[in-house]
PDB file of C-alpha atoms in Angstrom:
ATOM      1  CA  LYS J   1     -18.737  36.298  89.868  1.00  0.00           C
ATOM      2  CA  LYS J   2     -16.687  38.950  90.844  1.00  0.00           C
ATOM      3  CA  PHE J   3     -18.416  39.076  94.082  1.00  0.00           C
ATOM      4  CA  VAL J   4     -18.602  35.448  95.298  1.00  0.00           C
ATOM      5  CA  SER J   5     -14.377  35.799  94.433  1.00  0.00           C
ATOM      6  CA  SER J   6     -13.873  38.591  96.412  1.00  0.00           C
ATOM      7  CA  PRO J   7     -12.267  38.956 100.367  1.00  0.00           C
ATOM      8  CA  PHE J   8     -16.220  40.597 101.385  1.00  0.00           C
ATOM      9  CA  TYR J   9     -17.682  37.601 100.276  1.00  0.00           C
ATOM     10  CA  VAL J  10     -15.286  35.358 101.850  1.00  0.00           C
ATOM     11  CA  VAL J  11     -16.049  37.159 104.955  1.00  0.00           C
ATOM     12  CA  LEU J  12     -20.006  37.601 105.057  1.00  0.00           C
ATOM     13  CA  SER J  13     -19.616  34.407 104.613  1.00  0.00           C
ATOM     14  CA  MET J  14     -17.088  33.325 107.545  1.00  0.00           C
ATOM     15  CA  ALA J  15     -19.779  35.221 109.842  1.00  0.00           C
ATOM     16  CA  PHE J  16     -23.002  33.936 108.515  1.00  0.00           C
ATOM     17  CA  THR J  17     -21.005  30.451 109.448  1.00  0.00           C
ATOM     18  CA  ILE J  18     -19.863  31.864 113.077  1.00  0.00           C
ATOM     19  CA  LEU J  19     -24.056  33.173 113.787  1.00  0.00           C
ATOM     20  CA  VAL J  20     -25.555  29.825 112.792  1.00  0.00           C
ATOM     21  CA  GLY J  21     -22.475  28.414 114.916  1.00  0.00           C
ATOM     22  CA  TYR J  22     -24.076  30.647 118.228  1.00  0.00           C
ATOM     23  CA  VAL J  23     -27.169  29.486 117.335  1.00  0.00           C
ATOM     24  CA  ILE J  24     -26.730  25.997 117.509  1.00  0.00           C
ATOM     25  CA  GLY J  25     -24.791  27.039 120.623  1.00  0.00           C
ATOM     26  CA  ALA J  26     -21.051  25.962 119.235  1.00  0.00           C
ATOM     27  CA  PHE J  27     -19.858  28.273 121.252  1.00  0.00           C
ATOM     28  CA  TYR J  28     -20.589  26.709 124.260  1.00  0.00           C
ATOM     29  CA  SER J  29     -16.821  26.493 126.506  1.00  0.00           C
ATOM     30  CA  THR J  30     -18.695  23.726 128.081  1.00  0.00           C
ATOM     31  CA  GLY J  31     -21.021  20.527 127.377  1.00  0.00           C
ATOM     32  CA  SER J  32     -21.237  17.655 125.641  1.00  0.00           C
ATOM     33  CA  MET J  33     -20.952  19.188 121.825  1.00  0.00           C
ATOM     34  CA  SER J  34     -16.995  19.350 123.038  1.00  0.00           C
ATOM     35  CA  SER J  35     -14.782  16.087 123.814  1.00  0.00           C
ATOM     36  CA  PHE J  36     -10.744  15.625 124.449  1.00  0.00           C
ATOM     37  CA  GLY J  37      -9.043  15.256 120.870  1.00  0.00           C
ATOM     38  CA  TYR J  38      -7.631  18.146 119.428  1.00  0.00           C
ATOM     39  CA  GLY J  39      -4.209  19.747 119.236  1.00  0.00           C
ATOM     40  CA  PHE J  40      -4.092  15.665 120.095  1.00  0.00           C
ATOM     41  CA  PHE J  41      -5.240  14.486 116.675  1.00  0.00           C
ATOM     42  CA  ASN J  42      -3.245  16.945 114.890  1.00  0.00           C
ATOM     43  CA  MET J  43      -1.507  17.004 111.787  1.00  0.00           C
ATOM     44  CA  ASN J  44       2.262  16.377 112.373  1.00  0.00           C
ATOM     45  CA  LEU J  45       3.513  18.515 108.436  1.00  0.00           C
ATOM     46  CA  ASN J  46       5.721  15.140 107.473  1.00  0.00           C
ATOM     47  CA  ALA J  47       1.910  14.051 107.132  1.00  0.00           C
ATOM     48  CA  PHE J  48       2.066  14.197 103.428  1.00  0.00           C
ATOM     49  CA  ILE J  49       4.694  11.990 102.882  1.00  0.00           C
ATOM     50  CA  ASN J  50       4.064   9.817 106.168  1.00  0.00           C
ATOM     51  CA  PRO J  51       2.786   6.388 104.581  1.00  0.00           C
ATOM     52  CA  MET J  52       1.523   5.313 107.995  1.00  0.00           C
ATOM     53  CA  SER J  53      -2.136   5.631 108.817  1.00  0.00           C
ATOM     54  CA  ARG J  54      -4.146   4.220 112.357  1.00  0.00           C
ATOM     55  CA  GLY J  55      -5.709   1.589 110.709  1.00  0.00           C
ATOM     56  CA  PHE J  56      -2.534   0.572 108.518  1.00  0.00           C
ATOM     57  CA  THR J  57       1.071   0.248 109.482  1.00  0.00           C
ATOM     58  CA  ASN J  58       2.266   1.508 105.880  1.00  0.00           C
ATOM     59  CA  TRP J  59       0.424   2.575 102.904  1.00  0.00           C
ATOM     60  CA  SER J  60       3.271   2.892 100.414  1.00  0.00           C
ATOM     61  CA  SER J  61       5.577   0.221  99.185  1.00  0.00           C
ATOM     62  CA  VAL J  62       8.932   2.612  98.857  1.00  0.00           C
ATOM     63  CA  LEU J  63       8.801   5.011 102.086  1.00  0.00           C
ATOM     64  CA  PRO J  64       9.306   4.070 104.994  1.00  0.00           C
ATOM     65  CA  VAL J  65       6.875   5.205 108.284  1.00  0.00           C
ATOM     66  CA  ARG J  66       8.061   8.837 109.560  1.00  0.00           C
ATOM     67  CA  PRO J  67       8.236   9.533 112.962  1.00  0.00           C
ATOM     68  CA  ASN J  68       4.214  10.240 113.847  1.00  0.00           C
ATOM     69  CA  ILE J  69       3.717  11.128 118.114  1.00  0.00           C
ATOM     70  CA  LEU J  70       0.526  11.252 119.985  1.00  0.00           C
ATOM     71  CA  GLY J  71      -2.745  11.124 118.468  1.00  0.00           C
ATOM     72  CA  GLN J  72      -0.794  12.342 114.491  1.00  0.00           C
ATOM     73  CA  PRO J  73      -1.767   8.663 112.963  1.00  0.00           C
ATOM     74  CA  GLU J  74      -5.339   9.976 112.803  1.00  0.00           C
ATOM     75  CA  ALA J  75      -4.256  12.766 110.652  1.00  0.00           C
ATOM     76  CA  PHE J  76      -3.485  10.405 107.778  1.00  0.00           C
ATOM     77  CA  ASN J  77      -2.179  12.616 104.410  1.00  0.00           C
ATOM     78  CA  TYR J  78      -0.159  10.602 102.386  1.00  0.00           C
ATOM     79  CA  LEU J  79      -0.071  11.504  98.554  1.00  0.00           C
ATOM     80  CA  GLY J  80       1.058   9.088  97.321  1.00  0.00           C
ATOM     81  CA  ILE J  81       4.582   8.030  95.139  1.00  0.00           C
ATOM     82  CA  GLY J  82       2.843   9.123  91.671  1.00  0.00           C
ATOM     83  CA  ILE J  83       0.762  12.575  92.939  1.00  0.00           C
ATOM     84  CA  MET J  84       5.212  12.917  94.491  1.00  0.00           C
ATOM     85  CA  ILE J  85       6.202  12.710  90.689  1.00  0.00           C
ATOM     86  CA  MET J  86       3.195  14.115  89.561  1.00  0.00           C
ATOM     87  CA  ILE J  87       3.759  17.418  91.347  1.00  0.00           C
ATOM     88  CA  PRO J  88       7.387  18.494  89.536  1.00  0.00           C
ATOM     89  CA  VAL J  89       6.104  17.337  86.214  1.00  0.00           C
ATOM     90  CA  SER J  90       2.523  19.249  86.143  1.00  0.00           C
ATOM     91  CA  ALA J  91       4.400  22.245  87.278  1.00  0.00           C
ATOM     92  CA  VAL J  92       7.069  22.084  84.745  1.00  0.00           C
ATOM     93  CA  ILE J  93       4.086  21.072  82.311  1.00  0.00           C
ATOM     94  CA  ALA J  94       2.344  24.628  82.987  1.00  0.00           C
ATOM     95  CA  VAL J  95       5.159  26.451  83.224  1.00  0.00           C
ATOM     96  CA  LEU J  96       5.616  25.136  79.508  1.00  0.00           C
ATOM     97  CA  HIS J  97       2.301  26.224  78.715  1.00  0.00           C
ATOM     98  CA  TYR J  98       1.750  29.392  79.747  1.00  0.00           C
ATOM     99  CA  LYS J  99       5.372  30.511  79.421  1.00  0.00           C
ATOM    100  CA  LEU J 100       5.436  34.364  80.366  1.00  0.00           C
ATOM    101  CA  ASN J 101       1.781  34.548  81.076  1.00  0.00           C
ATOM    102  CA  ILE J 102       2.355  32.072  84.004  1.00  0.00           C
ATOM    103  CA  PHE J 103       2.634  35.253  86.907  1.00  0.00           C
ATOM    104  CA  LYS J 104      -0.780  36.631  85.319  1.00  0.00           C
ATOM    105  CA  GLU J 105      -2.207  33.268  85.281  1.00  0.00           C
ATOM    106  CA  CYS J 106      -1.341  32.435  89.140  1.00  0.00           C
ATOM    107  CA  PHE J 107      -2.472  36.343  90.141  1.00  0.00           C
ATOM    108  CA  GLY J 108      -6.142  35.159  88.131  1.00  0.00           C
ATOM    109  CA  PHE J 109      -6.017  32.286  89.598  1.00  0.00           C
ATOM    110  CA  ILE J 110      -5.689  33.393  92.893  1.00  0.00           C
ATOM    111  CA  PHE J 111      -8.319  36.161  92.639  1.00  0.00           C
ATOM    112  CA  ASN J 112     -10.581  33.971  90.614  1.00  0.00           C
ATOM    113  CA  TYR J 113     -10.964  31.145  93.460  1.00  0.00           C
ATOM    114  CA  PHE J 114     -10.058  33.652  96.328  1.00  0.00           C
ATOM    115  CA  GLY J 115     -12.295  32.244  98.472  1.00  0.00           C
ATOM    116  CA  ILE J 116     -10.922  28.239  98.150  1.00  0.00           C
ATOM    117  CA  ILE J 117      -7.938  29.627  98.310  1.00  0.00           C
ATOM    118  CA  PHE J 118      -8.523  30.959 102.625  1.00  0.00           C
ATOM    119  CA  SER J 119     -10.896  28.016 102.941  1.00  0.00           C
ATOM    120  CA  THR J 120      -8.242  25.635 101.625  1.00  0.00           C
ATOM    121  CA  ALA J 121      -5.436  27.486 103.738  1.00  0.00           C
ATOM    122  CA  ALA J 122      -7.098  28.212 106.768  1.00  0.00           C
ATOM    123  CA  LEU J 123      -8.369  24.079 107.368  1.00  0.00           C
ATOM    124  CA  PHE J 124      -4.691  23.219 106.883  1.00  0.00           C
ATOM    125  CA  ILE J 125      -3.353  25.451 109.385  1.00  0.00           C
ATOM    126  CA  PHE J 126      -6.612  24.185 111.891  1.00  0.00           C
ATOM    127  CA  ALA J 127      -5.527  20.631 110.733  1.00  0.00           C
ATOM    128  CA  VAL J 128      -1.613  21.447 112.375  1.00  0.00           C
ATOM    129  CA  GLY J 129      -2.896  22.780 115.509  1.00  0.00           C
ATOM    130  CA  ASP J 130      -1.593  23.931 117.996  1.00  0.00           C
ATOM    131  CA  TRP J 131       1.818  21.696 118.337  1.00  0.00           C
ATOM    132  CA  ILE J 132       3.715  22.354 114.825  1.00  0.00           C
ATOM    133  CA  MET J 133       5.593  19.146 114.482  1.00  0.00           C
ATOM    134  CA  PHE J 134       8.138  17.599 111.781  1.00  0.00           C
ATOM    135  CA  ASP J 135       9.039  14.443 112.643  1.00  0.00           C
ATOM    136  CA  GLU J 136       9.497  14.453 116.351  1.00  0.00           C
ATOM    137  CA  ILE J 137      10.965  18.003 116.125  1.00  0.00           C
ATOM    138  CA  GLN J 138       8.103  20.341 117.944  1.00  0.00           C
ATOM    139  CA  ILE J 139       8.830  23.607 115.479  1.00  0.00           C
ATOM    140  CA  TYR J 140       6.335  25.394 117.788  1.00  0.00           C
ATOM    141  CA  ARG J 141       3.719  25.613 120.032  1.00  0.00           C
ATOM    142  CA  ILE J 142       1.046  28.133 120.035  1.00  0.00           C
ATOM    143  CA  PRO J 143      -0.395  29.134 123.438  1.00  0.00           C
ATOM    144  CA  PHE J 144      -4.491  28.999 122.952  1.00  0.00           C
ATOM    145  CA  PRO J 145      -6.825  29.061 126.048  1.00  0.00           C
ATOM    146  CA  ALA J 146      -7.589  26.082 127.602  1.00  0.00           C
ATOM    147  CA  SER J 147     -10.655  27.339 127.367  1.00  0.00           C
ATOM    148  CA  LEU J 148     -10.629  27.682 123.252  1.00  0.00           C
ATOM    149  CA  MET J 149      -9.579  23.862 123.210  1.00  0.00           C
ATOM    150  CA  GLU J 150     -11.164  22.224 125.335  1.00  0.00           C
ATOM    151  CA  GLY J 151     -14.840  24.046 123.758  1.00  0.00           C
ATOM    152  CA  LEU J 152     -15.287  25.225 120.482  1.00  0.00           C
ATOM    153  CA  PHE J 153     -12.016  23.359 118.881  1.00  0.00           C
ATOM    154  CA  GLY J 154     -13.169  20.087 121.375  1.00  0.00           C
ATOM    155  CA  ILE J 155     -16.075  20.053 118.821  1.00  0.00           C
ATOM    156  CA  PHE J 156     -13.591  18.726 116.235  1.00  0.00           C
ATOM    157  CA  ARG J 157     -11.878  16.377 118.132  1.00  0.00           C
ATOM    158  CA  ALA J 158      -9.588  15.149 115.493  1.00  0.00           C
ATOM    159  CA  ASN J 159      -8.479  17.918 113.610  1.00  0.00           C
ATOM    160  CA  GLY J 160      -5.938  16.489 111.734  1.00  0.00           C
ATOM    161  CA  ARG J 161      -8.174  15.731 109.101  1.00  0.00           C
ATOM    162  CA  PHE J 162      -9.210  19.091 107.922  1.00  0.00           C
ATOM    163  CA  ALA J 163      -5.791  19.178 105.486  1.00  0.00           C
ATOM    164  CA  TRP J 164      -8.165  16.869 103.389  1.00  0.00           C
ATOM    165  CA  LEU J 165      -9.187  19.719 101.348  1.00  0.00           C
ATOM    166  CA  LEU J 166      -5.539  20.768 100.703  1.00  0.00           C
ATOM    167  CA  VAL J 167      -5.385  16.784  99.361  1.00  0.00           C
ATOM    168  CA  TYR J 168      -8.052  16.943  97.175  1.00  0.00           C
ATOM    169  CA  ALA J 169      -6.683  20.082  95.624  1.00  0.00           C
ATOM    170  CA  ILE J 170      -3.645  18.653  95.430  1.00  0.00           C
ATOM    171  CA  VAL J 171      -4.525  16.137  93.011  1.00  0.00           C
ATOM    172  CA  ILE J 172      -6.865  18.389  90.606  1.00  0.00           C
ATOM    173  CA  ALA J 173      -4.564  21.491  90.364  1.00  0.00           C
ATOM    174  CA  ILE J 174      -2.009  18.078  88.788  1.00  0.00           C
ATOM    175  CA  ILE J 175      -4.645  16.745  86.716  1.00  0.00           C
ATOM    176  CA  PHE J 176      -5.205  20.481  85.447  1.00  0.00           C
ATOM    177  CA  CYS J 177      -2.219  20.784  84.506  1.00  0.00           C
ATOM    178  CA  LEU J 178      -1.168  17.485  83.059  1.00  0.00           C
ATOM    179  CA  THR J 179      -4.232  18.285  80.606  1.00  0.00           C
ATOM    180  CA  ARG J 180      -2.641  21.456  79.676  1.00  0.00           C
ATOM    181  CA  CYS J 181      -0.111  19.254  78.034  1.00  0.00           C
ATOM    182  CA  ASN J 182      -0.127  20.514  73.490  1.00  0.00           C
ATOM    183  CA  LYS J 183       0.260  16.912  73.255  1.00  0.00           C
ATOM    184  CA  LYS J 184      -2.753  14.432  74.690  1.00  0.00           C
ATOM    185  CA  ALA J 185      -0.943  11.855  73.632  1.00  0.00           C
ATOM    186  CA  VAL J 186       1.720  12.673  75.818  1.00  0.00           C
ATOM    187  CA  THR J 187      -1.249  13.528  78.960  1.00  0.00           C
ATOM    188  CA  ASN J 188      -2.213   9.788  78.201  1.00  0.00           C
ATOM    189  CA  VAL J 189       1.039   8.809  78.472  1.00  0.00           C
ATOM    190  CA  LEU J 190       1.158  10.620  82.271  1.00  0.00           C
ATOM    191  CA  LEU J 191      -1.570   9.989  83.727  1.00  0.00           C
ATOM    192  CA  ALA J 192      -1.370   6.597  83.061  1.00  0.00           C
ATOM    193  CA  LEU J 193       2.119   6.499  84.762  1.00  0.00           C
ATOM    194  CA  LEU J 194       0.473   8.036  87.755  1.00  0.00           C
ATOM    195  CA  ILE J 195      -2.387   5.698  88.091  1.00  0.00           C
ATOM    196  CA  LEU J 196       0.179   2.947  87.460  1.00  0.00           C
ATOM    197  CA  VAL J 197       2.600   4.247  90.600  1.00  0.00           C
ATOM    198  CA  GLN J 198      -0.004   4.875  92.922  1.00  0.00           C
ATOM    199  CA  ILE J 199      -1.252   1.224  92.401  1.00  0.00           C
ATOM    200  CA  TYR J 200       2.662   0.091  92.682  1.00  0.00           C
ATOM    201  CA  ASP J 201       2.783   1.944  95.474  1.00  0.00           C
ATOM    202  CA  LEU J 202       0.195   1.171  97.571  1.00  0.00           C
ATOM    203  CA  LYS J 203      -0.853  -2.352  96.469  1.00  0.00           C
ATOM    204  CA  ASP J 204      -0.136  -3.986  99.997  1.00  0.00           C
ATOM    205  CA  VAL J 205      -3.166  -1.802 101.512  1.00  0.00           C
ATOM    206  CA  LEU J 206      -5.061  -2.516  97.959  1.00  0.00           C
ATOM    207  CA  ASN J 207      -4.658  -6.218  98.542  1.00  0.00           C
ATOM    208  CA  SER J 208      -5.687  -6.196 102.571  1.00  0.00           C
ATOM    209  CA  LYS J 209      -8.186  -4.238 101.833  1.00  0.00           C
ATOM    210  CA  HIS J 210      -9.520  -6.763  99.489  1.00  0.00           C
ATOM    211  CA  SER J 211      -9.234  -9.361 101.472  1.00  0.00           C
ATOM    212  CA  TYR J 212     -10.806  -7.513 104.385  1.00  0.00           C
ATOM    213  CA  PHE J 213     -14.172  -7.146 102.325  1.00  0.00           C
ATOM    214  CA  THR J 214     -13.932 -10.462 100.617  1.00  0.00           C
ATOM    215  CA  SER J 215     -13.026 -12.615 103.755  1.00  0.00           C
ATOM    216  CA  SER J 216     -13.836 -12.733 107.476  1.00  0.00           C
ATOM    217  CA  GLU J 217     -10.246 -12.689 108.219  1.00  0.00           C
ATOM    218  CA  GLY J 218      -9.692  -8.892 108.286  1.00  0.00           C
ATOM    219  CA  ASP J 219      -7.148  -6.875 107.078  1.00  0.00           C
ATOM    220  CA  LEU J 220      -3.489  -7.217 107.731  1.00  0.00           C
ATOM    221  CA  GLN J 221      -4.326  -5.212 110.967  1.00  0.00           C
ATOM    222  CA  GLY J 222      -5.713  -7.928 112.036  1.00  0.00           C
ATOM    223  CA  GLN J 223      -9.093  -6.047 112.617  1.00  0.00           C
ATOM    224  CA  VAL J 224     -12.380  -8.454 112.386  1.00  0.00           C
ATOM    225  CA  TYR J 225     -15.763  -6.530 112.969  1.00  0.00           C
TER     226      TYR J 225
END
C-alpha cells in the first residue's frame, strides 16, 4: 500500500503510460489520430457554477448562464445547487468530527492517495488548457508550441471533459464527510436534502430528457434523432 501511494509509483505509472503511447504512435506530430480541438474545447474556470452545456441551454432552475466562448460549452462540469450547498456543510462536519486531528487526517489522506490526487490535479490543468479564463476574462495564455497542440494534445480534442474526475471526487468527498456526522439521522436528512435540492435545480432538464426518451419530438433544444 505504501508503494502504491508513493510518488515513485506515480512517476513509474506515467513512464509506462508514455512508453505505451510511444509504442502505439501517440507522439507522431501529424497523422489521422490528431484533430483540431485542444484549446478550443477547453474548460472555463466558471464551469462548476455555469449551468450551460452544448446540448442544453440552462441546466439550472436557479442560477443564470455565465459567459462561455469558443467551444467551452463542451466542457460541461456543472455541479448543481445541491452539491454546492453541501460543500461548506460537509467541510464543517469534517472539522467538527476530526477537531484538532483535521490537519493530521488531511495530510494522511494526501499521503495515502497521492496518486489519485496528483492525477486529478493534472487532468484538471489539462482540461483548462492553454487559455486560462473566467467568464470572458482571459487570465493567462500558456504558449504551448503548435506541434504539441496539433499533435499529441490534438488526440484528446475536447480537453474540457478531463475535469470530470474532479467532479466525481468532489461528490464522493461530500458523501464521505456527511457520513462522518455523529448522528445518523442528521446524515440521512442532509443526504435527502442534497438529492431534493439537486432534483429541483435540474428539474427542467430532467423533464426535457424524459420527453426526449419517451417521444419522437426531441427535447427542449429541438434535437430530433
